[in-house]
mmCIF file of C-alpha atoms in Angstrom:
data_model
loop_
_atom_site.group_PDB
_atom_site.id
_atom_site.type_symbol
_atom_site.label_atom_id
_atom_site.label_comp_id
_atom_site.label_asym_id
_atom_site.label_seq_id
_atom_site.Cartn_x
_atom_site.Cartn_y
_atom_site.Cartn_z
ATOM 1 C CA UNK O 3 8.204 29.537 -19.207
ATOM 2 C CA UNK O 4 5.611 27.383 -17.439
ATOM 3 C CA UNK O 5 3.959 28.850 -14.332
ATOM 4 C CA UNK O 6 3.498 26.295 -11.519
ATOM 5 C CA UNK O 7 1.254 26.982 -8.531
ATOM 6 C CA UNK O 8 1.535 24.835 -5.381
ATOM 7 C CA UNK O 9 -1.785 24.671 -3.548
ATOM 8 C CA UNK O 10 -0.122 22.880 -0.606
ATOM 9 C CA UNK O 11 3.461 22.524 0.591
ATOM 10 C CA UNK O 12 5.162 20.080 -1.786
ATOM 11 C CA UNK O 13 8.356 18.180 -0.954
ATOM 12 C CA UNK O 14 11.499 19.969 -2.122
ATOM 13 C CA UNK O 15 12.757 16.636 -3.442
ATOM 14 C CA UNK O 16 10.044 16.852 -6.079
ATOM 15 C CA UNK O 17 10.216 20.596 -6.695
ATOM 16 C CA UNK O 18 13.951 20.309 -7.362
ATOM 17 C CA UNK O 19 13.170 18.311 -10.527
ATOM 18 C CA UNK O 20 11.755 21.372 -12.285
ATOM 19 C CA UNK O 21 14.148 22.861 -14.832
ATOM 20 C CA UNK O 22 14.709 26.496 -15.792
ATOM 21 C CA UNK O 23 11.620 26.231 -18.027
ATOM 22 C CA UNK O 24 9.443 26.348 -14.909
ATOM 23 C CA UNK O 25 8.694 29.094 -12.446
ATOM 24 C CA UNK O 26 6.731 28.844 -9.226
ATOM 25 C CA UNK O 27 3.996 31.472 -8.998
ATOM 26 C CA UNK O 28 1.736 32.693 -6.235
ATOM 27 C CA UNK O 29 -0.845 33.911 -8.765
ATOM 28 C CA UNK O 30 -3.513 31.221 -9.121
ATOM 29 C CA UNK O 31 -5.055 32.877 -12.188
ATOM 30 C CA UNK O 32 -1.714 32.728 -14.084
ATOM 31 C CA UNK O 33 -0.930 29.055 -13.461
ATOM 32 C CA UNK O 34 -0.287 26.612 -16.294
ATOM 33 C CA UNK O 35 -0.238 23.709 -13.837
ATOM 34 C CA UNK O 36 -1.225 23.079 -10.217
ATOM 35 C CA UNK O 37 0.373 20.821 -7.629
ATOM 36 C CA UNK O 38 -2.054 19.858 -4.888
ATOM 37 C CA UNK O 39 -2.362 17.543 -1.921
ATOM 38 C CA UNK O 40 -5.415 18.161 0.284
ATOM 39 C CA UNK O 41 -6.537 21.632 -0.832
ATOM 40 C CA UNK O 42 -10.044 21.638 -2.319
ATOM 41 C CA UNK O 43 -10.465 23.029 -5.827
ATOM 42 C CA UNK O 44 -14.237 22.569 -5.995
ATOM 43 C CA UNK O 45 -14.926 26.124 -4.867
ATOM 44 C CA UNK O 46 -12.416 27.771 -7.218
ATOM 45 C CA UNK O 47 -12.870 29.087 -10.734
ATOM 46 C CA UNK O 48 -10.118 27.403 -12.709
ATOM 47 C CA UNK O 49 -8.041 29.778 -14.848
ATOM 48 C CA UNK O 50 -8.099 29.592 -18.664
ATOM 49 C CA UNK O 51 -4.305 29.258 -18.627
ATOM 50 C CA UNK O 52 -4.492 25.953 -16.737
ATOM 51 C CA UNK O 53 -3.456 22.803 -18.625
ATOM 52 C CA UNK O 54 -2.885 20.251 -15.869
ATOM 53 C CA UNK O 55 -3.332 19.427 -12.201
ATOM 54 C CA UNK O 56 -1.202 16.861 -10.374
ATOM 55 C CA UNK O 57 -2.375 15.438 -7.062
ATOM 56 C CA UNK O 58 0.580 14.333 -4.930
ATOM 57 C CA UNK O 59 -1.319 11.295 -3.680
ATOM 58 C CA UNK O 60 -3.916 8.819 -4.858
ATOM 59 C CA UNK O 61 -7.317 10.240 -3.926
ATOM 60 C CA UNK O 62 -8.764 13.030 -6.085
ATOM 61 C CA UNK O 63 -12.012 13.818 -4.236
ATOM 62 C CA UNK O 64 -10.793 17.400 -3.788
ATOM 63 C CA UNK O 65 -10.636 18.026 -7.564
ATOM 64 C CA UNK O 66 -13.641 18.640 -9.883
ATOM 65 C CA UNK O 67 -12.732 15.977 -12.435
ATOM 66 C CA UNK O 68 -15.635 16.415 -14.839
ATOM 67 C CA UNK O 69 -15.280 20.195 -14.945
ATOM 68 C CA UNK O 70 -11.572 19.786 -15.620
ATOM 69 C CA UNK O 71 -12.233 17.328 -18.445
ATOM 70 C CA UNK O 72 -14.675 19.738 -20.082
ATOM 71 C CA UNK O 73 -12.074 22.505 -19.925
ATOM 72 C CA UNK O 74 -9.290 20.320 -21.297
ATOM 73 C CA UNK O 75 -7.414 20.175 -17.989
ATOM 74 C CA UNK O 76 -5.677 16.840 -17.467
ATOM 75 C CA UNK O 77 -5.737 15.637 -13.853
ATOM 76 C CA UNK O 78 -2.978 13.311 -12.640
ATOM 77 C CA UNK O 79 -2.532 11.350 -9.442
ATOM 78 C CA UNK O 80 0.377 9.303 -8.123
ATOM 79 C CA UNK O 81 -0.791 5.696 -7.652
ATOM 80 C CA UNK O 82 1.627 3.528 -5.756
ATOM 81 C CA UNK O 83 3.917 6.338 -4.635
ATOM 82 C CA UNK O 84 2.614 6.192 -1.060
ATOM 83 C CA UNK O 85 1.560 2.519 -1.133
ATOM 84 C CA UNK O 86 4.292 1.242 1.170
ATOM 85 C CA UNK O 87 3.577 3.920 3.777
ATOM 86 C CA UNK O 88 -0.105 2.999 3.867
ATOM 87 C CA UNK O 89 0.692 -0.716 3.901
ATOM 88 C CA UNK O 90 2.893 -0.302 6.984
ATOM 89 C CA UNK O 91 0.174 1.597 8.858
ATOM 90 C CA UNK O 92 -2.400 -1.027 7.873
ATOM 91 C CA UNK O 93 -0.166 -3.697 9.378
ATOM 92 C CA UNK O 94 0.166 -1.641 12.573
ATOM 93 C CA UNK O 95 -3.623 -1.287 12.683
ATOM 94 C CA UNK O 96 -4.032 -5.005 12.096
ATOM 95 C CA UNK O 97 -1.842 -5.833 15.096
ATOM 96 C CA UNK O 98 -3.569 -3.220 17.251
ATOM 97 C CA UNK O 99 -6.948 -4.707 16.405
ATOM 98 C CA UNK O 100 -5.864 -8.199 17.459
ATOM 99 C CA UNK O 101 -3.746 -7.302 20.498
ATOM 100 C CA UNK O 102 -5.142 -4.816 23.046
ATOM 101 C CA UNK O 103 -2.021 -2.683 22.899
ATOM 102 C CA UNK O 104 -3.686 0.707 23.339
ATOM 103 C CA UNK O 105 -5.532 -0.284 26.531
ATOM 104 C CA UNK O 106 -2.346 -1.800 27.896
ATOM 105 C CA UNK O 107 -0.362 1.341 27.081
ATOM 106 C CA UNK O 108 -2.992 3.556 28.676
ATOM 107 C CA UNK O 109 -2.979 1.449 31.839
ATOM 108 C CA UNK O 110 0.782 1.866 32.163
ATOM 109 C CA UNK O 111 0.491 5.643 31.743
ATOM 110 C CA UNK O 112 -2.249 5.826 34.356
ATOM 111 C CA UNK O 113 -0.189 3.838 36.860
ATOM 112 C CA UNK O 114 3.350 4.939 36.021
ATOM 113 C CA UNK O 115 3.792 6.779 39.347
ATOM 114 C CA UNK O 116 2.856 3.787 41.499
ATOM 115 C CA UNK O 117 5.699 2.095 43.329
ATOM 116 C CA UNK O 118 3.895 -1.225 42.875
ATOM 117 C CA UNK O 119 3.761 -0.856 39.067
ATOM 118 C CA UNK O 120 6.120 -3.738 38.260
ATOM 119 C CA UNK O 121 4.248 -6.043 40.630
ATOM 120 C CA UNK O 122 0.797 -4.947 39.421
ATOM 121 C CA UNK O 123 1.711 -5.716 35.807
ATOM 122 C CA UNK O 124 1.601 -9.454 36.416
ATOM 123 C CA UNK O 125 -1.856 -9.163 37.937
ATOM 124 C CA UNK O 126 -3.379 -6.754 35.428
ATOM 125 C CA UNK O 127 -1.935 -7.884 32.077
ATOM 126 C CA UNK O 128 -4.581 -10.558 31.563
ATOM 127 C CA UNK O 129 -7.081 -7.721 31.030
ATOM 128 C CA UNK O 130 -5.259 -6.851 27.820
ATOM 129 C CA UNK O 131 -4.805 -10.301 26.360
ATOM 130 C CA UNK O 132 -5.516 -10.512 22.637
ATOM 131 C CA UNK O 133 -5.223 -12.933 19.750
ATOM 132 C CA UNK O 134 -2.475 -13.861 17.314
ATOM 133 C CA UNK O 135 -3.011 -13.250 13.606
ATOM 134 C CA UNK O 136 -1.164 -16.412 12.546
ATOM 135 C CA UNK O 137 -3.602 -18.694 10.738
ATOM 136 C CA UNK O 138 -6.447 -16.179 10.824
ATOM 137 C CA UNK O 139 -8.389 -15.276 7.692
ATOM 138 C CA UNK O 140 -8.156 -11.761 6.283
ATOM 139 C CA UNK O 141 -10.117 -10.358 3.367
ATOM 140 C CA UNK O 142 -8.508 -7.656 1.238
ATOM 141 C CA UNK O 143 -11.116 -5.711 -0.727
ATOM 142 C CA UNK O 144 -9.405 -3.927 -3.616
ATOM 143 C CA UNK O 145 -6.170 -5.217 -5.133
ATOM 144 C CA UNK O 146 -4.576 -2.042 -6.379
ATOM 145 C CA UNK O 147 -1.115 -0.793 -5.429
ATOM 146 C CA UNK O 148 -1.831 -0.796 -1.680
ATOM 147 C CA UNK O 149 -4.105 -3.842 -1.543
ATOM 148 C CA UNK O 150 -1.487 -6.023 -3.247
ATOM 149 C CA UNK O 151 1.202 -5.032 -0.739
ATOM 150 C CA UNK O 152 -1.165 -5.664 2.193
ATOM 151 C CA UNK O 153 -2.285 -9.037 0.822
ATOM 152 C CA UNK O 154 1.264 -10.245 0.227
ATOM 153 C CA UNK O 155 2.471 -9.047 3.634
ATOM 154 C CA UNK O 156 -0.410 -10.797 5.420
ATOM 155 C CA UNK O 157 0.422 -13.945 3.466
ATOM 156 C CA UNK O 158 4.038 -13.760 4.600
ATOM 157 C CA UNK O 159 2.881 -13.336 8.186
ATOM 158 C CA UNK O 160 1.041 -16.632 8.017
ATOM 159 C CA UNK O 161 -2.507 -15.451 7.501
ATOM 160 C CA UNK O 162 -4.977 -17.047 5.104
ATOM 161 C CA UNK O 163 -5.641 -14.268 2.621
ATOM 162 C CA UNK O 164 -8.786 -13.748 0.535
ATOM 163 C CA UNK O 165 -8.590 -11.072 -2.167
ATOM 164 C CA UNK O 166 -11.562 -9.467 -3.904
ATOM 165 C CA UNK O 167 -11.335 -7.129 -6.893
ATOM 166 C CA UNK O 168 -13.533 -7.635 -9.984
ATOM 167 C CA UNK O 169 -11.348 -5.183 -11.911
ATOM 168 C CA UNK O 170 -7.914 -6.472 -10.944
ATOM 169 C CA UNK O 171 -5.376 -5.783 -13.682
ATOM 170 C CA UNK O 172 -3.150 -8.404 -15.264
ATOM 171 C CA UNK O 173 -0.061 -6.694 -13.851
ATOM 172 C CA UNK O 174 -1.585 -6.701 -10.372
ATOM 173 C CA UNK O 175 -2.503 -10.365 -10.645
ATOM 174 C CA UNK O 176 1.109 -11.237 -11.498
ATOM 175 C CA UNK O 177 2.279 -9.442 -8.352
ATOM 176 C CA UNK O 178 0.009 -11.374 -6.001
ATOM 177 C CA UNK O 179 1.257 -14.375 -4.080
ATOM 178 C CA UNK O 180 -0.047 -17.636 -5.545
ATOM 179 C CA UNK O 181 -1.323 -18.608 -2.104
ATOM 180 C CA UNK O 182 -3.895 -15.802 -2.015
ATOM 181 C CA UNK O 183 -7.441 -17.029 -2.559
ATOM 182 C CA UNK O 184 -9.232 -15.016 -5.250
ATOM 183 C CA UNK O 185 -12.810 -14.407 -4.144
ATOM 184 C CA UNK O 186 -15.266 -13.893 -6.982
ATOM 185 C CA UNK O 187 -17.947 -12.595 -4.630
ATOM 186 C CA UNK O 188 -17.470 -10.061 -1.865
ATOM 187 C CA UNK O 189 -19.917 -12.038 0.276
ATOM 188 C CA UNK O 190 -17.297 -14.772 0.627
ATOM 189 C CA UNK O 191 -15.033 -12.310 2.414
ATOM 190 C CA UNK O 192 -17.860 -11.091 4.630
ATOM 191 C CA UNK O 193 -18.769 -14.635 5.647
ATOM 192 C CA UNK O 194 -15.312 -16.214 5.969
ATOM 193 C CA UNK O 195 -12.865 -13.625 7.282
ATOM 194 C CA UNK O 196 -11.786 -12.691 10.795
ATOM 195 C CA UNK O 197 -10.296 -9.423 9.528
ATOM 196 C CA UNK O 198 -11.424 -7.254 6.606
ATOM 197 C CA UNK O 199 -9.391 -4.390 5.129
ATOM 198 C CA UNK O 200 -10.613 -2.063 2.370
ATOM 199 C CA UNK O 201 -8.476 -0.512 -0.359
ATOM 200 C CA UNK O 202 -10.939 0.863 -2.913
ATOM 201 C CA UNK O 203 -11.653 4.408 -4.144
ATOM 202 C CA UNK O 204 -14.742 6.279 -3.023
ATOM 203 C CA UNK O 205 -17.257 5.984 -5.854
ATOM 204 C CA UNK O 206 -21.037 5.901 -5.997
ATOM 205 C CA UNK O 207 -20.749 2.103 -6.137
ATOM 206 C CA UNK O 208 -18.520 1.895 -3.029
ATOM 207 C CA UNK O 209 -20.044 4.618 -0.851
ATOM 208 C CA UNK O 210 -21.216 3.040 2.428
ATOM 209 C CA UNK O 211 -20.455 -0.434 1.077
ATOM 210 C CA UNK O 212 -20.006 -1.539 4.681
ATOM 211 C CA UNK O 213 -23.593 -1.024 5.810
ATOM 212 C CA UNK O 214 -26.000 -2.876 8.079
ATOM 213 C CA UNK O 215 -26.618 -5.567 5.464
ATOM 214 C CA UNK O 216 -22.907 -6.193 4.897
ATOM 215 C CA UNK O 217 -22.156 -6.232 8.618
ATOM 216 C CA UNK O 218 -24.930 -8.774 9.228
ATOM 217 C CA UNK O 219 -23.165 -11.224 6.896
ATOM 218 C CA UNK O 220 -19.879 -11.026 8.788
ATOM 219 C CA UNK O 221 -18.525 -13.297 11.503
ATOM 220 C CA UNK O 222 -19.138 -12.273 15.086
ATOM 221 C CA UNK O 223 -16.085 -10.472 16.465
ATOM 222 C CA UNK O 224 -14.760 -9.389 13.072
ATOM 223 C CA UNK O 225 -12.124 -6.640 12.916
ATOM 224 C CA UNK O 226 -12.540 -4.079 10.118
ATOM 225 C CA UNK O 227 -9.776 -1.797 8.856
ATOM 226 C CA UNK O 228 -10.470 1.290 6.762
ATOM 227 C CA UNK O 229 -7.465 3.184 5.417
ATOM 228 C CA UNK O 230 -9.155 4.263 2.171
ATOM 229 C CA UNK O 231 -12.034 6.707 2.772
ATOM 230 C CA UNK O 232 -14.361 7.260 5.734
ATOM 231 C CA UNK O 233 -17.515 7.233 3.582
ATOM 232 C CA UNK O 234 -16.938 3.593 2.612
ATOM 233 C CA UNK O 235 -18.463 2.735 5.996
ATOM 234 C CA UNK O 236 -21.984 3.643 7.092
ATOM 235 C CA UNK O 237 -21.189 5.213 10.454
ATOM 236 C CA UNK O 238 -24.398 4.520 12.358
ATOM 237 C CA UNK O 239 -24.414 0.885 11.259
ATOM 238 C CA UNK O 240 -20.806 0.512 12.432
ATOM 239 C CA UNK O 241 -21.564 2.068 15.829
ATOM 240 C CA UNK O 242 -24.495 -0.304 16.264
ATOM 241 C CA UNK O 243 -22.346 -3.307 15.297
ATOM 242 C CA UNK O 244 -19.639 -2.268 17.770
ATOM 243 C CA UNK O 245 -22.175 -1.784 20.552
ATOM 244 C CA UNK O 246 -23.622 -5.251 19.906
ATOM 245 C CA UNK O 247 -20.099 -6.774 19.756
ATOM 246 C CA UNK O 248 -20.690 -7.933 16.191
ATOM 247 C CA UNK O 249 -17.538 -5.981 15.341
ATOM 248 C CA UNK O 250 -14.652 -6.364 17.789
ATOM 249 C CA UNK O 251 -12.535 -3.494 16.466
ATOM 250 C CA UNK O 252 -12.950 -0.828 13.816
ATOM 251 C CA UNK O 253 -9.604 0.701 12.825
ATOM 252 C CA UNK O 254 -9.810 3.820 10.674
ATOM 253 C CA UNK O 255 -7.527 6.580 9.470
ATOM 254 C CA UNK O 256 -10.465 9.001 9.278
ATOM 255 C CA UNK O 257 -11.672 10.263 12.658
ATOM 256 C CA UNK O 258 -15.069 11.976 12.850
ATOM 257 C CA UNK O 259 -16.962 13.358 15.820
ATOM 258 C CA UNK O 260 -19.427 10.518 15.363
ATOM 259 C CA UNK O 261 -16.936 7.652 15.501
ATOM 260 C CA UNK O 262 -13.960 8.897 17.530
ATOM 261 C CA UNK O 263 -14.195 7.771 21.150
ATOM 262 C CA UNK O 264 -16.681 4.972 20.484
ATOM 263 C CA UNK O 265 -15.701 1.802 22.347
ATOM 264 C CA UNK O 266 -13.910 -0.580 20.017
ATOM 265 C CA UNK O 267 -12.722 2.129 17.631
ATOM 266 C CA UNK O 268 -9.024 2.761 16.975
ATOM 267 C CA UNK O 269 -8.573 5.862 14.883
ATOM 268 C CA UNK O 270 -5.607 7.827 13.545
ATOM 269 C CA UNK O 271 -5.479 11.399 12.166
ATOM 270 C CA UNK O 272 -5.123 10.416 8.483
ATOM 271 C CA UNK O 273 -1.525 9.236 8.824
ATOM 272 C CA UNK O 274 -1.573 6.642 6.018
ATOM 273 C CA UNK O 275 0.720 8.487 3.625
ATOM 274 C CA UNK O 276 2.319 10.765 6.215
ATOM 275 C CA UNK O 277 5.917 9.667 5.974
ATOM 276 C CA UNK O 278 8.810 11.671 4.584
ATOM 277 C CA UNK O 279 9.469 8.925 2.055
ATOM 278 C CA UNK O 280 5.890 8.856 0.793
ATOM 279 C CA UNK O 281 5.696 12.640 0.480
ATOM 280 C CA UNK O 282 8.962 12.651 -1.459
ATOM 281 C CA UNK O 283 7.815 9.820 -3.749
ATOM 282 C CA UNK O 284 4.446 11.474 -4.452
ATOM 283 C CA UNK O 285 6.049 14.841 -5.153
ATOM 284 C CA UNK O 286 8.589 13.366 -7.553
ATOM 285 C CA UNK O 287 5.979 11.396 -9.475
ATOM 286 C CA UNK O 288 3.591 14.375 -9.659
ATOM 287 C CA UNK O 289 6.307 16.717 -10.954
ATOM 288 C CA UNK O 290 7.503 14.180 -13.530
ATOM 289 C CA UNK O 291 3.926 13.689 -14.795
ATOM 290 C CA UNK O 292 3.442 17.439 -15.219
ATOM 291 C CA UNK O 293 6.753 17.950 -16.982
ATOM 292 C CA UNK O 294 6.198 15.067 -19.404
ATOM 293 C CA UNK O 295 2.747 16.373 -20.275
ATOM 294 C CA UNK O 296 3.681 20.031 -20.645
ATOM 295 C CA UNK O 297 6.882 19.355 -22.589
ATOM 296 C CA UNK O 298 5.985 16.232 -24.590
ATOM 297 C CA UNK O 299 2.203 15.966 -24.426
ATOM 298 C CA UNK O 300 2.402 12.501 -22.851
ATOM 299 C CA UNK O 301 -0.251 11.465 -20.341
ATOM 300 C CA UNK O 302 0.478 8.940 -17.599
ATOM 301 C CA UNK O 303 -1.685 8.278 -14.534
ATOM 302 C CA UNK O 304 -4.508 10.615 -15.510
ATOM 303 C CA UNK O 305 -7.862 10.123 -13.806
ATOM 304 C CA UNK O 306 -10.000 12.014 -16.321
ATOM 305 C CA UNK O 307 -8.240 11.455 -19.671
ATOM 306 C CA UNK O 308 -6.678 8.314 -21.189
ATOM 307 C CA UNK O 309 -2.999 7.505 -20.771
ATOM 308 C CA UNK O 310 -1.170 8.178 -24.028
ATOM 309 C CA UNK O 311 2.589 8.174 -24.630
ATOM 310 C CA UNK O 312 4.609 8.865 -27.791
ATOM 311 C CA UNK O 313 7.872 9.560 -25.991
ATOM 312 C CA UNK O 314 9.962 12.589 -26.929
ATOM 313 C CA UNK O 315 8.953 14.044 -30.282
ATOM 314 C CA UNK O 316 11.422 13.011 -32.994
ATOM 315 C CA UNK O 317 9.610 14.945 -35.717
ATOM 316 C CA UNK O 318 9.582 18.666 -36.289
ATOM 317 C CA UNK O 319 6.271 19.355 -34.537
ATOM 318 C CA UNK O 320 3.721 17.730 -32.229
ATOM 319 C CA UNK O 321 0.048 18.639 -31.966
ATOM 320 C CA UNK O 322 -2.169 17.282 -29.182
ATOM 321 C CA UNK O 323 -5.963 17.364 -29.064
ATOM 322 C CA UNK O 324 -8.197 16.761 -26.047
ATOM 323 C CA UNK O 325 -11.697 15.943 -27.212
ATOM 324 C CA UNK O 326 -14.906 14.064 -26.633
ATOM 325 C CA UNK O 327 -14.929 10.378 -27.538
ATOM 326 C CA UNK O 328 -17.378 10.636 -30.444
ATOM 327 C CA UNK O 329 -17.571 9.132 -33.966
ATOM 328 C CA UNK O 330 -15.735 10.650 -36.953
ATOM 329 C CA UNK O 331 -13.412 12.752 -34.800
ATOM 330 C CA UNK O 332 -10.206 11.294 -36.247
ATOM 331 C CA UNK O 333 -11.424 11.543 -39.823
ATOM 332 C CA UNK O 334 -12.220 15.224 -39.344
ATOM 333 C CA UNK O 335 -8.801 15.886 -37.789
ATOM 334 C CA UNK O 336 -6.776 14.066 -40.444
ATOM 335 C CA UNK O 337 -8.831 15.653 -43.231
ATOM 336 C CA UNK O 338 -7.817 19.120 -42.049
ATOM 337 C CA UNK O 339 -4.134 18.134 -42.019
ATOM 338 C CA UNK O 340 -4.524 16.755 -45.551
ATOM 339 C CA UNK O 341 -6.180 19.957 -46.767
ATOM 340 C CA UNK O 342 -3.233 21.972 -45.464
ATOM 341 C CA UNK O 343 -0.799 19.435 -46.988
ATOM 342 C CA UNK O 344 0.766 18.797 -43.580
ATOM 343 C CA UNK O 345 2.201 15.280 -43.491
ATOM 344 C CA UNK O 346 1.447 13.260 -40.349
ATOM 345 C CA UNK O 347 4.626 11.346 -39.473
ATOM 346 C CA UNK O 348 3.153 9.552 -36.474
ATOM 347 C CA UNK O 349 -0.145 9.511 -34.633
ATOM 348 C CA UNK O 350 -1.903 7.854 -31.717
ATOM 349 C CA UNK O 351 -5.394 8.072 -30.270
ATOM 350 C CA UNK O 352 -6.716 6.750 -26.972
ATOM 351 C CA UNK O 353 -10.079 7.004 -25.268
ATOM 352 C CA UNK O 354 -11.356 6.744 -21.691
ATOM 353 C CA UNK O 355 -15.128 6.612 -21.332
ATOM 354 C CA UNK O 356 -16.477 9.861 -22.816
ATOM 355 C CA UNK O 357 -13.100 11.553 -23.303
ATOM 356 C CA UNK O 358 -10.274 10.958 -25.763
ATOM 357 C CA UNK O 359 -6.803 12.197 -26.637
ATOM 358 C CA UNK O 360 -5.048 12.406 -30.000
ATOM 359 C CA UNK O 361 -1.340 13.078 -30.576
ATOM 360 C CA UNK O 362 0.088 13.851 -34.024
ATOM 361 C CA UNK O 363 3.723 14.361 -35.040
ATOM 362 C CA UNK O 364 4.255 16.294 -38.271
ATOM 363 C CA UNK O 365 7.162 16.996 -40.599
ATOM 364 C CA UNK O 366 6.072 20.555 -41.343
ATOM 365 C CA UNK O 367 4.696 23.271 -39.056
ATOM 366 C CA UNK O 368 0.912 23.430 -38.632
ATOM 367 C CA UNK O 369 -0.363 26.886 -39.507
ATOM 368 C CA UNK O 370 -2.370 29.070 -37.158
ATOM 369 C CA UNK O 371 -5.306 28.594 -39.516
ATOM 370 C CA UNK O 372 -5.057 24.808 -39.179
ATOM 371 C CA UNK O 373 -4.953 25.014 -35.376
ATOM 372 C CA UNK O 374 -7.951 27.349 -35.376
ATOM 373 C CA UNK O 375 -9.904 24.928 -37.588
ATOM 374 C CA UNK O 376 -9.057 22.034 -35.232
ATOM 375 C CA UNK O 377 -10.389 24.036 -32.291
ATOM 376 C CA UNK O 378 -13.660 24.612 -34.135
ATOM 377 C CA UNK O 379 -14.422 20.894 -34.571
ATOM 378 C CA UNK O 380 -17.455 19.944 -32.489
ATOM 379 C CA UNK O 381 -16.255 18.012 -29.453
ATOM 380 C CA UNK O 382 -12.703 19.429 -29.355
ATOM 381 C CA UNK O 383 -11.956 21.079 -26.003
ATOM 382 C CA UNK O 384 -8.257 21.969 -26.265
ATOM 383 C CA UNK O 385 -5.482 21.931 -28.878
ATOM 384 C CA UNK O 386 -1.809 22.353 -27.978
ATOM 385 C CA UNK O 387 1.234 22.697 -30.244
ATOM 386 C CA UNK O 388 4.104 21.165 -28.273
ATOM 387 C CA UNK O 389 6.944 22.185 -30.581
#
């Protein structure tokens, strides 16, 4: 019986996928797997029983990834599950940044009791005139699951789309409209585009990427949309650019006391993935990832260990090893199996930076002594016998 602990409310559509092999627990220290959304795990001591954490969403800033890797805890996220929800909000933000809809709405609310409202509309509406997005240039920074959807939608709406992503995957490239201009330098987007939208993770290399230097390269009156992470934008530089009218609108899903209420800012309370459909999709994907790992040893969409899939075990037994990505690891592992005369029917090994994962299917049961010897190999952090 696997013990599952939910650190946040998780959609029942996802929880319903768990079979009788799983039991939800309230005891954090007994959990074999965690399901989490926004709860921070940085301050918690992770239990020795823990094998996996699944984040029902894309960002994993609330999870100590390196500590988990060292303890042999595989961390999953759910890329693409909430992509459509975020894309739709980005498009709403795009239209709000070009048309002064919020000011117009507020004016109506302020004057809704006036008997002359209908007549005043014709006189006042020119104050809220905006611009059409048709034919305008938009730069999409980051062409992952969300960025691709945004780029293609803007293309279909008649915008001239520039996409920038030095690490774009082959699969992602196939999904992009052929009309999208692939920028090889981010400066091209800064210099050319009327709108800029960011869809990149928060890393050391992307933190405050929109700073004073970047803003200085942009067109006067640019509109910037940030539905990824607040720290991608240097706040004081953005406030200065808004005050000087360098930036016409800054639309963000991450309100702070420093930016909320500043003239030219449109901010939402982190609503990007807050739809019933997105929460259901994320929960289902997270649960499926946990079940496949716990039951079969397969890893898909991990952020700290490599993806590795051998399907359902067709042999008698399966042994999985989480370890450091160092020389001679495989030779040491296979030598121990040979010494015990345990035949390896199938095997795979994948690596991701400093961490690696090995899966071995065997025809005969590995002894406790063999498993203990595997655990003693320098660099091995966790060994599991699946069946």
